[in-house]
mmCIF file of C-alpha atoms and ligand atoms in Angstrom:
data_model
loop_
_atom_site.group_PDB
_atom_site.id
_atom_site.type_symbol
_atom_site.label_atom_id
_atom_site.label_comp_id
_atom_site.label_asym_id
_atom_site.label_seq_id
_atom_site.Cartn_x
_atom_site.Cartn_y
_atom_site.Cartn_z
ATOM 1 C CA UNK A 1 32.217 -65.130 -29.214
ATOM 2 C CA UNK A 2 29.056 -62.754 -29.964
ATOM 3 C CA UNK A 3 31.168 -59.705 -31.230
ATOM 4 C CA UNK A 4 32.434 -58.708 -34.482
ATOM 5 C CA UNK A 5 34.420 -55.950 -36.234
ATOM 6 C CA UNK A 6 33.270 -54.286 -38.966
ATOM 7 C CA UNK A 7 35.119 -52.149 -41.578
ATOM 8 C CA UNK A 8 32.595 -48.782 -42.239
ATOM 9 C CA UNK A 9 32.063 -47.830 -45.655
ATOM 10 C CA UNK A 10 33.553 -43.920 -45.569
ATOM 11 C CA UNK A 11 32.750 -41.102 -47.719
ATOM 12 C CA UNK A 12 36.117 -39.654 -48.410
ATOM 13 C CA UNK A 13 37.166 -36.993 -50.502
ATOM 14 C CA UNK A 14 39.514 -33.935 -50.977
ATOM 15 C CA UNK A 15 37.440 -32.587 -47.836
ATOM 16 C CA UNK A 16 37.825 -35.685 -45.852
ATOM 17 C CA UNK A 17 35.625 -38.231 -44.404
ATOM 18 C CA UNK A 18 32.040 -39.233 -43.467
ATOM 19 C CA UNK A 19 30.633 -42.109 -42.287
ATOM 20 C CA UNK A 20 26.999 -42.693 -42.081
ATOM 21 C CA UNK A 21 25.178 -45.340 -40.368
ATOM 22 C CA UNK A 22 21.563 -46.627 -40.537
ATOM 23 C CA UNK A 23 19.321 -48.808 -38.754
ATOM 24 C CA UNK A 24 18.648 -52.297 -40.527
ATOM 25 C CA UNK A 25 21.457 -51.391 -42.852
ATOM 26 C CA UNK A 26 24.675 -50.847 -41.641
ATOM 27 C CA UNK A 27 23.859 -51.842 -38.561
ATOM 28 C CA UNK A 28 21.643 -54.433 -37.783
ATOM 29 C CA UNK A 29 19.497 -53.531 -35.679
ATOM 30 C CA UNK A 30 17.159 -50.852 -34.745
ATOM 31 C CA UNK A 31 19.044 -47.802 -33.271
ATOM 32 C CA UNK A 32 16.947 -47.063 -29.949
ATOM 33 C CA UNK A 33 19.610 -44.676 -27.856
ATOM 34 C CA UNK A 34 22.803 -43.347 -29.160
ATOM 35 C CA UNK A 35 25.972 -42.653 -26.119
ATOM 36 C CA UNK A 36 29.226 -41.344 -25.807
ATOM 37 C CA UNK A 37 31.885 -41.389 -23.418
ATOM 38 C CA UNK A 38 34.340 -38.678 -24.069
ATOM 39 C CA UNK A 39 37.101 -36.481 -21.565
ATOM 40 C CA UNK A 40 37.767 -39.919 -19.392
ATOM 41 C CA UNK A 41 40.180 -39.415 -16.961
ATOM 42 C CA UNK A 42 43.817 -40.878 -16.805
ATOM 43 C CA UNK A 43 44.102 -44.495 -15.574
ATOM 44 C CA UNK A 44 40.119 -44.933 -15.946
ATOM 45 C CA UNK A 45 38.227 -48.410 -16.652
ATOM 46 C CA UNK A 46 34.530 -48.339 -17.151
ATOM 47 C CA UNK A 47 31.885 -51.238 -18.043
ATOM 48 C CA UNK A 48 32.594 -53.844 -15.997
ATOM 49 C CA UNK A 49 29.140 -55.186 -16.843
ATOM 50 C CA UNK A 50 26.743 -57.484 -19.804
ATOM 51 C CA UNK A 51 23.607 -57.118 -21.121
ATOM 52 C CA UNK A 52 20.783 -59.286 -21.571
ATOM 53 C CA UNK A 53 19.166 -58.496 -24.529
ATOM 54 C CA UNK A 54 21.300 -55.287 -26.002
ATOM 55 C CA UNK A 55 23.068 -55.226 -29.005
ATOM 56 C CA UNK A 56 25.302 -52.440 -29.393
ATOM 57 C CA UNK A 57 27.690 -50.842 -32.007
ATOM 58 C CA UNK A 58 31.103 -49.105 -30.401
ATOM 59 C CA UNK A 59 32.816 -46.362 -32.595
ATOM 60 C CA UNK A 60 36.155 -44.939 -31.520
ATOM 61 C CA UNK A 61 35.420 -41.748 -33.154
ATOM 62 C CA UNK A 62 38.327 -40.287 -31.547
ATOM 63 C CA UNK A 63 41.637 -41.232 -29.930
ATOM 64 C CA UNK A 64 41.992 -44.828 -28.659
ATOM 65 C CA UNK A 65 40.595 -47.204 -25.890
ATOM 66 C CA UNK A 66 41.182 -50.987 -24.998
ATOM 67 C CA UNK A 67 37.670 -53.436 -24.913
ATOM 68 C CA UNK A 68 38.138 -56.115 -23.063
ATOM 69 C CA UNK A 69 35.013 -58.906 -24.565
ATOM 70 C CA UNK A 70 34.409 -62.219 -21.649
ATOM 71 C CA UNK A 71 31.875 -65.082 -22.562
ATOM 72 C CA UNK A 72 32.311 -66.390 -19.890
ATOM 73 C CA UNK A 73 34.650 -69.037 -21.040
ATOM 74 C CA UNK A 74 37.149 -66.854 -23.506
ATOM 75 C CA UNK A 75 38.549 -63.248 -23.235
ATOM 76 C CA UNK A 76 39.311 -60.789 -26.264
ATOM 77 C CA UNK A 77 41.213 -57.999 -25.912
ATOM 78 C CA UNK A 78 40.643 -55.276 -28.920
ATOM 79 C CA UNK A 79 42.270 -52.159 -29.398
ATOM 80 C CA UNK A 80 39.947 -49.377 -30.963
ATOM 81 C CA UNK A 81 41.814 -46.652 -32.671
ATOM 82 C CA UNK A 82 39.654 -45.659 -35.921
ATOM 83 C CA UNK A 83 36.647 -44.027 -36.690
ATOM 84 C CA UNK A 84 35.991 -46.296 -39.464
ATOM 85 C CA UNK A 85 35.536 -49.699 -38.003
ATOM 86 C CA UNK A 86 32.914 -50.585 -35.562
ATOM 87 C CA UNK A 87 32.932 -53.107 -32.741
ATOM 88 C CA UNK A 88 29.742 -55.101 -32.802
ATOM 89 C CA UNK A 89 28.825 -56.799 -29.553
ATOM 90 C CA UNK A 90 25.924 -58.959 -29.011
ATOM 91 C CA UNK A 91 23.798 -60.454 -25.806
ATOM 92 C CA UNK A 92 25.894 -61.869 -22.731
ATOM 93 C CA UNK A 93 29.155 -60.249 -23.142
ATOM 94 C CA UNK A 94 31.149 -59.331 -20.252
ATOM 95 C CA UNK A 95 32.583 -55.843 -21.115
ATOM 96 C CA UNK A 96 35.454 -53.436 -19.786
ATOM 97 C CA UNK A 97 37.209 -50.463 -21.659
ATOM 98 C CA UNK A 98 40.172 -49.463 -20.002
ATOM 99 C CA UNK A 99 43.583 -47.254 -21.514
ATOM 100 C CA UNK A 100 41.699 -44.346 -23.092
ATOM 101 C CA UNK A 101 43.557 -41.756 -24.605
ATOM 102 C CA UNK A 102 43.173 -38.124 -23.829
ATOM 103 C CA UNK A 103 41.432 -37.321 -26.630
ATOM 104 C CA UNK A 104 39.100 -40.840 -26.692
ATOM 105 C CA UNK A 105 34.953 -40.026 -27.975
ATOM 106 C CA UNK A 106 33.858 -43.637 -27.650
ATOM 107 C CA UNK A 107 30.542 -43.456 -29.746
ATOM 108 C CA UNK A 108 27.883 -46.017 -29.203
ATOM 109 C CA UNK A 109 24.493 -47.071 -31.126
ATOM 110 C CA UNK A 110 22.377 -49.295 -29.012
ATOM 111 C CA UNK A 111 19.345 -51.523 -30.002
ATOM 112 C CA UNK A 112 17.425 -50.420 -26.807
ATOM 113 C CA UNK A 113 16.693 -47.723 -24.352
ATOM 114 C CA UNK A 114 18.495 -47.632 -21.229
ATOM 115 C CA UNK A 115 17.133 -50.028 -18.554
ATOM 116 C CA UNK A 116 19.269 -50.442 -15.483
ATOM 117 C CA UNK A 117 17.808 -53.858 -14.927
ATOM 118 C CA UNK A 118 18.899 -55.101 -18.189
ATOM 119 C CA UNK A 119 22.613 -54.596 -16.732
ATOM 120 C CA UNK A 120 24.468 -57.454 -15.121
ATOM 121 C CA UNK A 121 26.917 -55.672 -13.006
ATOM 122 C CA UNK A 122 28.476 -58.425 -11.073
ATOM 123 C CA UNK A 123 31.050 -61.112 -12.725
ATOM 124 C CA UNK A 124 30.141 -64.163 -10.689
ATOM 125 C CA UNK A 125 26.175 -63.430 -11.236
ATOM 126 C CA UNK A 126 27.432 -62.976 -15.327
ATOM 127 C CA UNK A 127 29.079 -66.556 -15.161
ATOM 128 C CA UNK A 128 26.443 -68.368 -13.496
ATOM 129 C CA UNK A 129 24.075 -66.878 -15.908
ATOM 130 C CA UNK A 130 26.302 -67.832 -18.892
ATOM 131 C CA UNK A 131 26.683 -71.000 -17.876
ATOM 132 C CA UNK A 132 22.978 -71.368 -17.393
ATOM 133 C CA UNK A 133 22.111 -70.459 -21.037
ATOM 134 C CA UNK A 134 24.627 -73.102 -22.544
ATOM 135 C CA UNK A 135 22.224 -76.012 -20.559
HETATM 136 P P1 LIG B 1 27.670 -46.499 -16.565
HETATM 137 O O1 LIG B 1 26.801 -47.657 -16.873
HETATM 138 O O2 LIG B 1 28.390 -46.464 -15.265
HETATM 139 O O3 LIG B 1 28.725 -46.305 -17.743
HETATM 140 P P2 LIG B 1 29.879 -47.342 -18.204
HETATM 141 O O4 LIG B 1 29.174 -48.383 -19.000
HETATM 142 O O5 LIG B 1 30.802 -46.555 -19.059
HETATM 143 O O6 LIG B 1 30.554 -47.866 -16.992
HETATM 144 O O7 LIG B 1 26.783 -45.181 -16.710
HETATM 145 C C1 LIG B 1 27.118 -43.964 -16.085
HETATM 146 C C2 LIG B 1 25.821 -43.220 -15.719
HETATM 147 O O8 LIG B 1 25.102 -42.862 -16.893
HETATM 148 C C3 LIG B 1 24.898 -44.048 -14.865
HETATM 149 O O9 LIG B 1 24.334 -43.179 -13.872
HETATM 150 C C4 LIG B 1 23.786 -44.468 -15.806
HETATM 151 C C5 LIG B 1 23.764 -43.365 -16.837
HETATM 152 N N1 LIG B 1 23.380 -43.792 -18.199
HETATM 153 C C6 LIG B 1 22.150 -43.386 -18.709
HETATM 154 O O10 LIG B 1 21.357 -42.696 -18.043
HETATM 155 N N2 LIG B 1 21.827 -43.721 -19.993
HETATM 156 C C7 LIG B 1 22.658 -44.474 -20.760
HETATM 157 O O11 LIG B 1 22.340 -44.768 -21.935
HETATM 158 C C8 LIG B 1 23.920 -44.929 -20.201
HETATM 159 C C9 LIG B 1 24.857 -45.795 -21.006
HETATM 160 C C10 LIG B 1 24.234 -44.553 -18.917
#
């Protein structure tokens, strides 16, 4: 499946820690928009949705949440509970992020701008358009 975690190289000292991420670098792939979901309310799932062409990087700065990845033919269920690994996720992945903590700042580094018609937002429509691309 087109994801990947990846352990972040952290700055830590007597002060604490810092991460720092850059385009081409750490993360590979030009950094176009940077979100974050944060104060979610209890019981909560959002995505529900793929892209077509984004790449993005998730960071659990905060708290915990639950992604759950879909190709289309496999599922993947990964807990995110540290600010120093990222979840890379690639084209044509069926996303949802459900049990977020109280405290849960989902960061995210995406390789393009937003573009609503970039989002598939229906599962059947996803499949079919999986299944398509393996042809
Ligand atoms: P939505 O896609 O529902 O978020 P999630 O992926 O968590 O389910 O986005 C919520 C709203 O925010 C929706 O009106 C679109 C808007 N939005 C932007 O304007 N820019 C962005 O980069 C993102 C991710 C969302």
């Amino acid at each position: 499946m087109n994801y990947k975690l990846m352990d972040l190289y952290v700055y830590g000292d007597r002060r604490g820690s810092l991460v720092s991420l850059e385009e081409q670098r750490d993360v590979p792939f030009d950094i176009k928009r940077v979100y974050y979901i944060y104060g979610t309310k209890p019981g909560v799932e959002r995505g529900k949705h793929a892209h077509i062409h984004l790449k993005q990087i998730v960071v659990c700065v905060s708290g915990s949440c639950t992604f759950i990845l879909d190709d289309g033919k496999n599922q993947k269920e990964i807990e995110l509970n540290r600010p120093d690994v990222g979840l890379y996720i690639g084209e044509n992945i069926w996303r949802e992020i459900k049990n977020f903590s109280r405290d849960c700042v989902v960061m995210v580094l995406a390789s393009e701008y937003y573009d609503e018609n970039e989002y598939i937002r229906n599962y059947e429509k996803f499949k079919k358009e999986v299944k398509c691309l393996a042809i």
